[in-house]
C-alpha cells in the first residue's frame, strides 16, 4: 500500500514503547514496502543526540539487519524538554523543512509514547505553538494524534484529558491506542462469533456457565519500574486490554462491520459491566504484589502498588445476566499467556452421571498469545477396552478431547503484529480498532470505583511468590463458587 508522504513525531522517542514496539513495527513495515519512500520519523526526547547517534541507538535496540541503512535515512532526532517551548519551536522548523523537501504539506502524526503525566503538557504546547494545526492550513486537516494508554489515571483525569484532546483536534484526527484491539485473535473473535451460525444460539446464560480471562506475564516490570509504580496493573492492563477482551466476548453483533457500529457494540458491552461498589471491593477483587518488587529499579521501598489483580464481575445484558466473569492479570506469573475460556454448563450428568463425568465439560478457548488459535474441548467416549479407568462391569468411560487450530499451522503465520496494524490503520485513517471516549469513560468508571474501594479501606498488599499464580485469595475468589481457574 502506498501512503501519501507523512512524518511521525514520536514524543518519548527513546522510551520503552518507542524502542520495543513502534520502531520494530515501523522497520518491519518498511521492509514489507508498506511505508512508501516519502516518509520521515522524528524521535523527540530529552537526551542530547544527533540524528546519527539516534539512528545508532535504535539500530542497536532493533538488532537491525537488511535494509537498515535505507530505513535509517528516514530517522531524525529532535532534542526537547516536554515542558519547554524551545524544543517544539525547533520541531516546527524541522517539519517545515520536510514539507519544503516534498513540496507539499505532508501528513503529520504526533504519537504520544511518553509516560502519561506528560500528555497534558505536550498537548498544551502543540496548541500554543500551533503545531497541532499542521502545515499552515489552520484547519488541522493534515495532523493526526495517537495517544497511548493509560489514558488518564482515573475517571476524572481521563475525562479532562479527553477534553483537552477534543479541544485541539476533531474526533476523526484522534487515535486512542489499545494495541490489544489490533491483535489477530481479538479481531478473529468477531469473525468466529458472528460468521459461524453455530455459536450464537448458545452464546448466553442458558448455556454458558462462566467466562475466564487470564492475562499472565512471566516478566516483572523490567526497566519500567518508575512508570509502573505510579500506575499498577489495574490501570496498566486491566482498564484497557483486559476489559477489551471481555468486550469481545460480551458484545452484541454490530449492526454492520463499520467503524461506528463496531465501536458502538464494544462501547455498549463495556458500559454494561456492573461496577463493583467501593464498599464491596474486597468481596470481588484480590490484589497482590510479587516478592522482590520493591527492590526493582525506581520502585519505592514501601510501594503498595499491585502487580496482580483478580476480579469477579457481571455483564448486565439479557444475554449474560448472572454469568460470572473471572478475570486476572499479573506480572511474574508462571508463564506468558493471554487466554479467554468460555466454560459451558455441564449436561453430561443428565445421562452419564454414574459413568463418571469430567469435572468440566465443554470449554471454548481463545488463545490470544502465544500460539494464537482457538480450541474446543468436548466430552467423548473412550474406546471400549482401552479405557484405563473403566470400572469392572461398566460399559462406558468418558474423557475430554481438545480440538484446536493455531494460526501458525493453518495459515503459516500469525498475521501482522498489532503495532504494524495500528500504524497502518492510522496512516490510512481507519479508526475501528481505536478507543472512543465513551468506551474509555465506562472502563474508567469501573476501575475508578475499585481504586476508590482500596483507598477507603487500605489493606497491606498481599505478597506472592514470583512464578506463582498470585495470592491464594485469587484461587479462593473462584473456588468459593465451586469453580477453578483453568
Ligand atoms: C502494555 C503494558 O500495554 O502491554 C505492559 O503497559 C504489558 O505492562 C504489555 O507488558 C503487554 O503487551 P503484549 O503485546 O506484549 O502482550
Coordinates of C-alpha atoms and ligand atoms in Angstrom, one line a residue:
X1 CA 0.0 0.0 0.0
X2 CA 1.4 3.4 -0.8
X3 CA 0.6 6.3 1.5
X4 CA 0.9 10.0 0.9
X5 CA 4.1 11.4 2.3
X6 CA 4.0 11.6 6.1
X7 CA 6.0 12.3 9.2
X8 CA 5.6 10.6 12.5
X9 CA 6.8 12.5 15.5
X10 CA 7.3 10.2 18.5
X11 CA 7.2 12.0 21.8
X12 CA 9.2 9.7 24.1
X13 CA 11.4 8.7 21.1
X14 CA 14.0 7.0 23.3
X15 CA 11.5 5.3 25.6
X16 CA 10.4 1.7 26.1
X17 CA 7.4 1.9 23.9
X18 CA 9.3 3.5 21.0
X19 CA 12.1 1.1 21.2
X20 CA 10.3 -2.1 21.8
X21 CA 7.1 -1.6 19.8
X22 CA 7.0 1.4 17.5
X23 CA 10.4 1.0 15.8
X24 CA 10.2 -2.7 15.3
X25 CA 6.8 -2.2 13.7
X26 CA 7.9 0.7 11.6
X27 CA 11.1 -1.2 10.4
X28 CA 9.1 -4.3 9.6
X29 CA 6.5 -2.3 7.6
X30 CA 9.4 -0.6 5.8
X31 CA 10.8 -4.0 4.9
X32 CA 7.4 -5.1 3.6
X33 CA 7.3 -1.9 1.5
X34 CA 4.3 -0.7 3.3
X35 CA 5.6 2.8 4.1
X36 CA 6.4 4.1 0.7
X37 CA 9.5 6.2 0.1
X38 CA 8.5 9.6 1.2
X39 CA 8.3 9.5 5.0
X40 CA 10.1 10.8 8.0
X41 CA 10.3 9.6 11.6
X42 CA 11.3 12.1 14.3
X43 CA 12.1 10.9 17.8
X44 CA 11.5 13.7 20.3
X45 CA 13.0 13.3 23.7
X46 CA 15.1 14.9 26.4
X47 CA 18.6 13.5 26.0
X48 CA 21.0 15.2 23.6
X49 CA 21.6 13.1 20.4
X50 CA 22.5 13.9 16.9
X51 CA 20.4 12.2 14.1
X52 CA 23.3 9.8 13.6
X53 CA 23.6 8.9 17.3
X54 CA 19.9 8.4 17.5
X55 CA 20.0 6.1 14.4
X56 CA 22.7 4.0 16.1
X57 CA 20.7 3.8 19.3
X58 CA 17.7 2.5 17.5
X59 CA 19.8 0.1 15.4
X60 CA 21.4 -1.4 18.5
X61 CA 17.9 -1.9 20.0
X62 CA 16.4 -3.5 16.9
X63 CA 19.5 -5.6 16.2
X64 CA 18.5 -4.5 12.7
X65 CA 19.8 -6.3 9.7
X66 CA 18.9 -6.0 6.0
X67 CA 17.6 -2.7 4.7
X68 CA 18.6 -0.9 7.9
X69 CA 20.8 1.7 6.1
X70 CA 18.0 2.7 3.8
X71 CA 15.5 2.8 6.6
X72 CA 17.8 4.8 8.9
X73 CA 17.9 7.7 6.3
X74 CA 14.3 8.4 7.3
X75 CA 15.1 8.8 11.0
X76 CA 15.7 12.1 12.8
X77 CA 16.0 13.3 16.3
X78 CA 14.8 16.4 18.0
X79 CA 16.0 17.2 21.5
X80 CA 13.4 18.8 23.6
X81 CA 12.2 19.0 27.2
X82 CA 8.4 18.4 27.2
X83 CA 7.7 21.4 29.3
X84 CA 9.8 24.0 27.5
X85 CA 8.8 25.7 24.3
X86 CA 12.3 25.6 22.6
X87 CA 12.1 22.0 21.5
X88 CA 8.7 22.5 19.9
X89 CA 10.0 25.5 18.0
X90 CA 12.9 23.6 16.6
X91 CA 10.4 20.8 15.7
X92 CA 8.4 23.4 13.7
X93 CA 11.5 24.3 11.7
X94 CA 12.3 20.7 11.1
X95 CA 8.8 19.8 10.0
X96 CA 8.6 22.8 7.7
X97 CA 11.8 21.6 6.2
X98 CA 10.2 18.2 5.4
X99 CA 7.3 20.0 3.7
X100 CA 9.6 22.0 1.5
X101 CA 11.6 18.9 0.6
X102 CA 8.5 17.1 -0.5
X103 CA 7.0 20.3 -2.0
X104 CA 3.7 19.9 -0.2
X105 CA 2.1 19.8 3.2
X106 CA 2.6 16.3 4.4
X107 CA 0.5 14.4 7.0
X108 CA 1.8 14.9 10.5
X109 CA 1.2 12.2 13.0
X110 CA 2.0 13.1 16.6
X111 CA 2.5 10.0 18.6
X112 CA 2.4 10.3 22.4
X113 CA 4.6 7.5 23.7
X114 CA 5.7 9.2 26.9
X115 CA 4.7 8.4 30.5
X116 CA 1.1 9.7 30.8
X117 CA 1.9 12.5 33.2
X118 CA 3.4 14.4 30.2
X119 CA 0.3 14.2 28.0
X120 CA -1.4 17.4 29.0
X121 CA 1.8 19.4 28.9
X122 CA 2.7 18.2 25.4
X123 CA -0.8 18.8 24.2
X124 CA -0.7 22.3 25.7
X125 CA 2.5 23.1 23.7
X126 CA 1.1 21.6 20.5
X127 CA -1.7 24.1 20.9
X128 CA 0.3 27.2 21.9
X129 CA 2.9 26.7 19.2
X130 CA 0.2 25.9 16.7
X131 CA 2.0 22.7 15.8
X132 CA -1.4 21.0 16.1
X133 CA -2.6 22.9 13.1
X134 CA -0.4 21.3 10.6
X135 CA 1.3 22.9 7.7
X136 CA -0.1 26.5 8.0
X137 CA -3.6 25.3 7.0
X138 CA -5.2 26.4 10.2
X139 CA -7.7 23.6 9.7
X140 CA -5.9 20.8 11.4
X141 CA -6.6 18.8 8.3
X142 CA -3.2 17.3 7.9
X143 CA -2.5 16.3 11.5
X144 CA -3.3 13.1 13.4
X145 CA -2.8 12.4 17.1
X146 CA -2.1 9.0 18.5
X147 CA -2.2 8.7 22.3
X148 CA -1.2 5.6 24.2
X149 CA -2.8 4.1 27.3
X150 CA -3.1 4.6 30.2
X151 CA -5.4 7.4 29.2
X152 CA -5.6 9.2 32.5
X153 CA -5.3 7.9 36.0
X154 CA -9.0 7.7 36.9
X155 CA -12.4 8.7 35.5
X156 CA -11.9 12.4 36.3
X157 CA -8.4 12.7 34.7
X158 CA -9.4 10.6 31.7
X159 CA -12.3 13.0 31.1
X160 CA -10.2 16.0 31.5
X161 CA -7.5 14.6 29.1
X162 CA -10.2 13.9 26.6
X163 CA -11.5 17.4 26.8
X164 CA -8.0 18.8 26.1
X165 CA -7.6 16.4 23.2
X166 CA -11.0 17.1 21.7
X167 CA -10.5 20.9 22.1
X168 CA -7.4 20.6 19.9
X169 CA -8.4 18.0 17.4
X170 CA -11.5 16.7 15.6
X171 CA -12.6 13.2 16.6
X172 CA -11.5 11.9 13.2
X173 CA -7.9 13.1 13.9
X174 CA -7.7 11.2 17.3
X175 CA -6.4 7.7 17.7
X176 CA -6.6 6.4 21.3
X177 CA -4.4 3.3 21.2
X178 CA -5.1 0.0 22.9
X179 CA -2.9 -2.4 20.9
X180 CA -4.9 -5.4 22.1
X181 CA -7.7 -4.4 19.8
X182 CA -5.3 -5.0 16.9
X183 CA -4.3 -8.5 17.9
X184 CA -5.3 -11.0 15.3
X185 CA -7.1 -13.3 17.7
X186 CA -9.0 -10.5 19.3
X187 CA -10.3 -9.5 15.9
X188 CA -10.9 -13.1 15.0
X189 CA -13.4 -13.3 17.8
X190 CA -15.8 -11.2 15.8
X191 CA -15.5 -13.4 12.8
X192 CA -15.7 -16.5 15.0
X193 CA -18.8 -15.4 16.9
X194 CA -20.7 -13.7 14.1
X195 CA -19.7 -15.6 10.9
X196 CA -20.4 -19.0 12.4
X197 CA -24.1 -19.6 13.0
X198 CA -23.5 -22.4 15.4
X199 CA -22.1 -20.3 18.3
X200 CA -24.6 -17.5 18.5
X201 CA -27.6 -19.7 19.8
X202 CA -25.5 -20.9 22.7
X203 CA -23.7 -17.7 23.5
X204 CA -25.8 -16.8 26.5
X205 CA -26.6 -17.5 30.1
X206 CA -28.7 -20.5 29.3
X207 CA -25.6 -22.4 28.0
X208 CA -22.6 -20.5 29.4
X209 CA -21.6 -21.3 33.0
X210 CA -18.9 -18.6 33.3
X211 CA -16.1 -16.9 31.4
X212 CA -12.4 -16.7 32.5
X213 CA -9.8 -14.3 31.1
X214 CA -6.1 -14.7 32.1
X215 CA -3.5 -12.1 31.2
X216 CA -0.3 -13.5 32.6
X217 CA 3.3 -12.3 32.0
X218 CA 6.4 -14.0 33.2
X219 CA 8.4 -10.8 33.2
X220 CA 8.3 -8.3 36.1
X221 CA 8.4 -4.6 35.5
X222 CA 11.8 -4.8 33.8
X223 CA 13.1 -1.2 33.2
X224 CA 9.7 0.3 33.6
X225 CA 9.7 0.5 37.4
X226 CA 9.1 4.2 37.6
X227 CA 6.2 4.2 35.3
X228 CA 4.6 1.0 36.6
X229 CA 4.9 2.0 40.3
X230 CA 2.8 5.1 39.7
X231 CA 0.2 3.1 37.8
X232 CA -0.2 -0.5 38.9
X233 CA -1.7 -3.4 36.9
X234 CA -5.3 -2.2 37.2
X235 CA -4.5 0.9 35.2
X236 CA -1.8 -0.6 33.1
X237 CA -3.6 -3.6 31.6
X238 CA -7.0 -4.2 33.4
X239 CA -8.7 -0.9 32.5
X240 CA -7.8 -1.4 28.8
X241 CA -6.6 -4.7 27.5
X242 CA -8.4 -6.9 29.9
X243 CA -11.8 -5.1 29.6
X244 CA -11.5 -5.0 25.8
X245 CA -11.1 -8.8 25.9
X246 CA -14.2 -9.0 28.0
X247 CA -16.0 -6.8 25.5
X248 CA -15.2 -9.1 22.6
X249 CA -16.9 -11.9 24.5
X250 CA -19.8 -9.9 25.8
X251 CA -20.7 -7.6 22.9
X252 CA -23.8 -7.9 20.7
X253 CA -23.5 -8.3 17.0
X254 CA -22.7 -4.9 15.4
X255 CA -25.3 -3.6 13.0
X256 CA -22.7 -3.6 10.3
X257 CA -19.0 -4.1 10.0
X258 CA -18.2 -0.4 10.1
X259 CA -16.1 1.8 12.3
X260 CA -19.1 3.4 14.1
X261 CA -21.1 0.2 14.6
X262 CA -18.2 -1.9 15.8
X263 CA -17.3 0.8 18.3
X264 CA -20.9 1.2 19.3
X265 CA -21.1 -2.5 20.1
X266 CA -17.9 -2.5 22.0
X267 CA -18.8 0.6 24.0
X268 CA -22.2 -0.9 24.9
X269 CA -20.5 -4.1 26.2
X270 CA -18.1 -2.2 28.4
X271 CA -20.9 0.1 29.6
X272 CA -22.8 -3.0 30.7
X273 CA -20.2 -4.3 33.1
X274 CA -21.7 -3.9 36.5
X275 CA -19.5 -1.8 38.7
X276 CA -18.1 -3.2 41.9
X277 CA -19.0 -0.7 44.6
X278 CA -16.1 0.6 46.6
X279 CA -17.6 -0.7 49.9
X280 CA -17.7 -4.2 48.4
X281 CA -14.4 -4.2 46.7
X282 CA -12.7 -7.0 48.7
X283 CA -15.5 -9.4 48.1
X284 CA -14.8 -9.4 44.3
X285 CA -11.3 -8.1 43.9
X286 CA -8.0 -9.6 45.0
X287 CA -4.7 -7.7 44.5
X288 CA -1.2 -8.7 45.2
X289 CA 2.5 -7.8 44.7
X290 CA 5.3 -10.1 43.7
X291 CA 8.0 -10.7 46.2
X292 CA 11.0 -8.6 45.4
X293 CA 9.0 -5.9 43.5
X294 CA 10.1 -3.2 45.9
X295 CA 13.7 -4.0 45.1
X296 CA 13.1 -3.3 41.4
X297 CA 14.8 -0.2 39.9
X298 CA 12.9 3.0 40.6
X299 CA 10.2 1.4 42.7
X300 CA 9.5 2.8 46.1
X301 CA 10.8 0.7 49.1
X302 CA 7.4 0.8 50.7
X303 CA 5.3 0.6 47.5
X304 CA 1.8 -0.8 47.8
X305 CA 1.3 -0.9 44.0
X306 CA -0.4 -4.0 42.8
X307 CA 1.3 -6.2 40.2
X308 CA -1.5 -8.7 40.2
X309 CA -5.3 -8.4 40.3
X310 CA -8.1 -10.9 40.0
X311 CA -11.8 -9.8 39.8
X312 CA -15.2 -11.3 39.6
X313 CA -17.9 -9.3 37.9
X314 CA -21.1 -9.5 35.8
X315 CA -22.1 -8.0 32.5
X316 CA -25.6 -6.8 32.7
X317 CA -27.1 -7.6 29.4
X318 CA -30.0 -10.0 28.8
X319 CA -27.5 -12.4 27.1
X320 CA -25.1 -12.6 30.1
X321 CA -27.2 -11.8 33.2
X322 CA -25.9 -14.0 36.0
X323 CA -22.9 -15.3 34.1
X324 CA -19.8 -14.5 36.2
X325 CA -16.7 -13.2 34.5
X326 CA -13.5 -14.1 36.4
X327 CA -10.5 -12.1 35.1
X328 CA -6.9 -11.9 36.3
X329 CA -3.8 -10.2 35.2
X330 CA -0.3 -10.4 36.7
X331 CA 3.4 -9.9 36.4
X332 CA 5.9 -12.6 37.4
X333 CA 3.4 -15.4 36.6
X334 CA 4.5 -19.0 35.8
X335 CA 4.2 -18.3 32.1
X336 CA 3.3 -15.9 29.3
X337 CA -0.3 -16.5 28.5
X338 CA -3.3 -14.4 27.4
X339 CA -6.3 -16.5 27.0
X340 CA -10.1 -16.5 27.2
X341 CA -12.0 -19.6 28.3
X342 CA -15.8 -19.7 27.8
X343 CA -16.9 -22.5 30.0
X344 CA -20.2 -24.1 29.1
X345 CA -22.7 -25.7 31.5
X346 CA -22.3 -29.4 32.1
X347 CA -25.0 -31.6 30.7
X348 CA -23.1 -34.9 30.9
X349 CA -24.6 -35.8 34.2
X350 CA -28.1 -36.0 32.8
X351 CA -27.4 -39.3 31.1
X352 CA -24.0 -40.4 32.2
X353 CA -23.6 -39.5 35.8
X354 CA -22.8 -43.0 37.0
X355 CA -20.0 -43.3 34.4
X356 CA -18.0 -40.5 35.8
X357 CA -18.4 -37.2 34.1
X358 CA -15.4 -35.0 33.7
X359 CA -15.4 -32.1 36.2
X360 CA -15.6 -29.6 33.4
X361 CA -17.2 -30.3 30.0
X362 CA -17.2 -28.0 27.0
X363 CA -14.8 -25.2 27.0
X364 CA -14.1 -22.8 24.1
X365 CA -10.6 -21.4 24.4
X366 CA -9.5 -18.4 22.6
X367 CA -5.7 -18.1 22.8
X368 CA -4.6 -14.6 22.2
X369 CA -0.9 -15.4 22.7
X370 CA 1.3 -17.3 22.5
X371 CA 0.3 -20.0 19.9
X372 CA -2.6 -17.8 18.7
X373 CA -5.6 -20.0 18.0
X374 CA -8.9 -21.4 19.1
X375 CA -9.8 -24.6 20.8
X376 CA -12.9 -26.5 21.8
X377 CA -13.0 -29.1 24.5
X378 CA -15.6 -31.8 24.0
X379 CA -16.6 -34.9 26.0
X380 CA -16.0 -38.1 24.2
X381 CA -16.4 -41.8 25.0
X382 CA -13.1 -43.5 25.4
X383 CA -12.6 -46.5 23.2
X384 CA -14.0 -49.7 24.7
X385 CA -11.3 -52.0 26.1
X386 CA -8.8 -49.2 26.1
X387 CA -10.1 -47.0 28.9
X388 CA -7.7 -47.4 31.8
X389 CA -10.4 -46.2 34.2
X390 CA -13.2 -48.4 33.1
X391 CA -14.8 -49.9 36.2
X392 CA -15.3 -53.7 36.2
X393 CA -18.8 -54.3 34.8
X394 CA -19.3 -50.7 33.5
X395 CA -20.0 -50.2 29.8
X396 CA -18.7 -46.7 29.3
X397 CA -15.9 -44.4 30.2
X398 CA -15.9 -40.7 29.3
X399 CA -13.0 -38.3 28.8
X400 CA -12.3 -34.9 27.3
X401 CA -10.8 -34.2 23.9
X402 CA -9.3 -30.9 22.8
X403 CA -9.8 -29.8 19.2
X404 CA -7.9 -26.8 18.2
X405 CA -6.3 -24.8 15.4
X406 CA -3.4 -22.4 15.5
X407 CA -2.8 -19.6 13.1
X408 CA 0.7 -20.9 12.6
X409 CA -0.4 -24.3 11.5
X410 CA -3.4 -23.3 9.4
X411 CA -2.2 -20.1 7.8
X412 CA 1.5 -20.4 8.1
X413 CA 1.8 -17.3 10.3
X414 CA 0.3 -15.1 13.0
X415 CA -0.6 -12.2 10.8
X416 CA 0.6 -8.6 11.3
X417 CA 2.0 -7.5 14.6
X418 CA -0.5 -5.4 16.5
X419 CA 1.6 -2.2 16.2
X420 CA 2.1 -2.7 12.5
X421 CA -1.6 -3.0 12.1
X422 CA -2.3 0.1 14.2
X423 CA 0.2 2.2 12.4
X424 CA -1.1 1.3 9.0
X425 CA -4.6 2.0 10.2
X426 CA -3.7 5.4 11.5
X427 CA -1.9 6.3 8.2
X428 CA -4.9 5.2 6.2
X429 CA -7.4 6.9 8.5
X430 CA -9.2 3.8 9.8
X431 CA -10.4 4.2 13.5
X432 CA -12.2 1.0 14.0
X433 CA -9.5 -0.5 16.2
X434 CA -9.1 2.6 18.4
X435 CA -11.0 3.6 21.5
X436 CA -13.7 6.1 21.5
X437 CA -14.3 8.4 24.6
X438 CA -17.4 6.6 25.8
X439 CA -15.6 3.2 25.9
X440 CA -12.8 4.8 27.9
X441 CA -15.2 6.5 30.3
X442 CA -17.1 3.3 31.1
X443 CA -13.9 1.3 31.7
X444 CA -12.5 4.1 33.9
X445 CA -15.7 4.3 35.8
X446 CA -15.4 0.6 36.6
X447 CA -11.7 0.8 37.6
X448 CA -12.0 4.0 39.5
X449 CA -14.6 2.5 41.8
X450 CA -12.2 -0.3 42.6
X451 CA -9.4 2.1 43.3
X452 CA -11.7 4.1 45.5
X453 CA -12.5 0.9 47.4
X454 CA -8.8 0.3 48.1
X455 CA -8.5 3.9 49.3
X456 CA -11.5 3.7 51.5
X457 CA -10.2 0.6 53.3
X458 CA -6.4 0.4 52.6
X459 CA -5.0 -3.1 53.5
X460 CA -1.4 -4.1 53.4
X461 CA -0.9 -5.6 49.9
X462 CA -0.5 -9.4 49.9
X463 CA 2.8 -10.6 48.5
X464 CA 3.1 -13.6 46.2
X465 CA 6.0 -15.8 45.1
X466 CA 7.5 -15.0 41.8
X467 CA 6.4 -17.7 39.3
X468 CA 3.1 -18.4 41.2
X469 CA -0.4 -17.6 40.1
X470 CA -0.7 -14.7 42.6
X471 CA -2.1 -14.6 46.2
X472 CA -4.0 -17.7 47.5
X473 CA -7.1 -15.5 47.7
X474 CA -7.2 -15.3 43.9
X475 CA -7.9 -19.0 43.8
X476 CA -10.5 -18.7 46.6
X477 CA -12.3 -16.0 44.6
X478 CA -13.4 -18.6 42.0
X479 CA -13.3 -21.7 44.2
X480 CA -15.8 -20.3 46.6
X481 CA -18.3 -20.5 43.7
X482 CA -17.4 -24.2 43.0
X483 CA -15.2 -23.4 40.0
X484 CA -11.5 -23.2 39.4
X485 CA -9.0 -21.3 37.2
X486 CA -8.3 -23.3 34.1
Ligands
LIG1 C1 1.3 -2.9 27.7 C2 1.5 -2.8 29.2 O1 0.2 -2.1 27.3 O2 1.0 -4.2 27.3 C3 2.7 -3.7 29.6 O3 1.9 -1.5 29.5 C4 2.4 -5.1 29.1 O4 2.8 -3.8 31.0 C5 2.1 -5.1 27.6 O5 3.6 -5.9 29.3 C6 1.7 -6.5 27.0 O6 1.6 -6.4 25.7 P1 2.0 -7.6 24.7 O7 1.6 -7.2 23.4 O8 3.5 -7.7 24.9 O9 1.2 -8.7 25.2

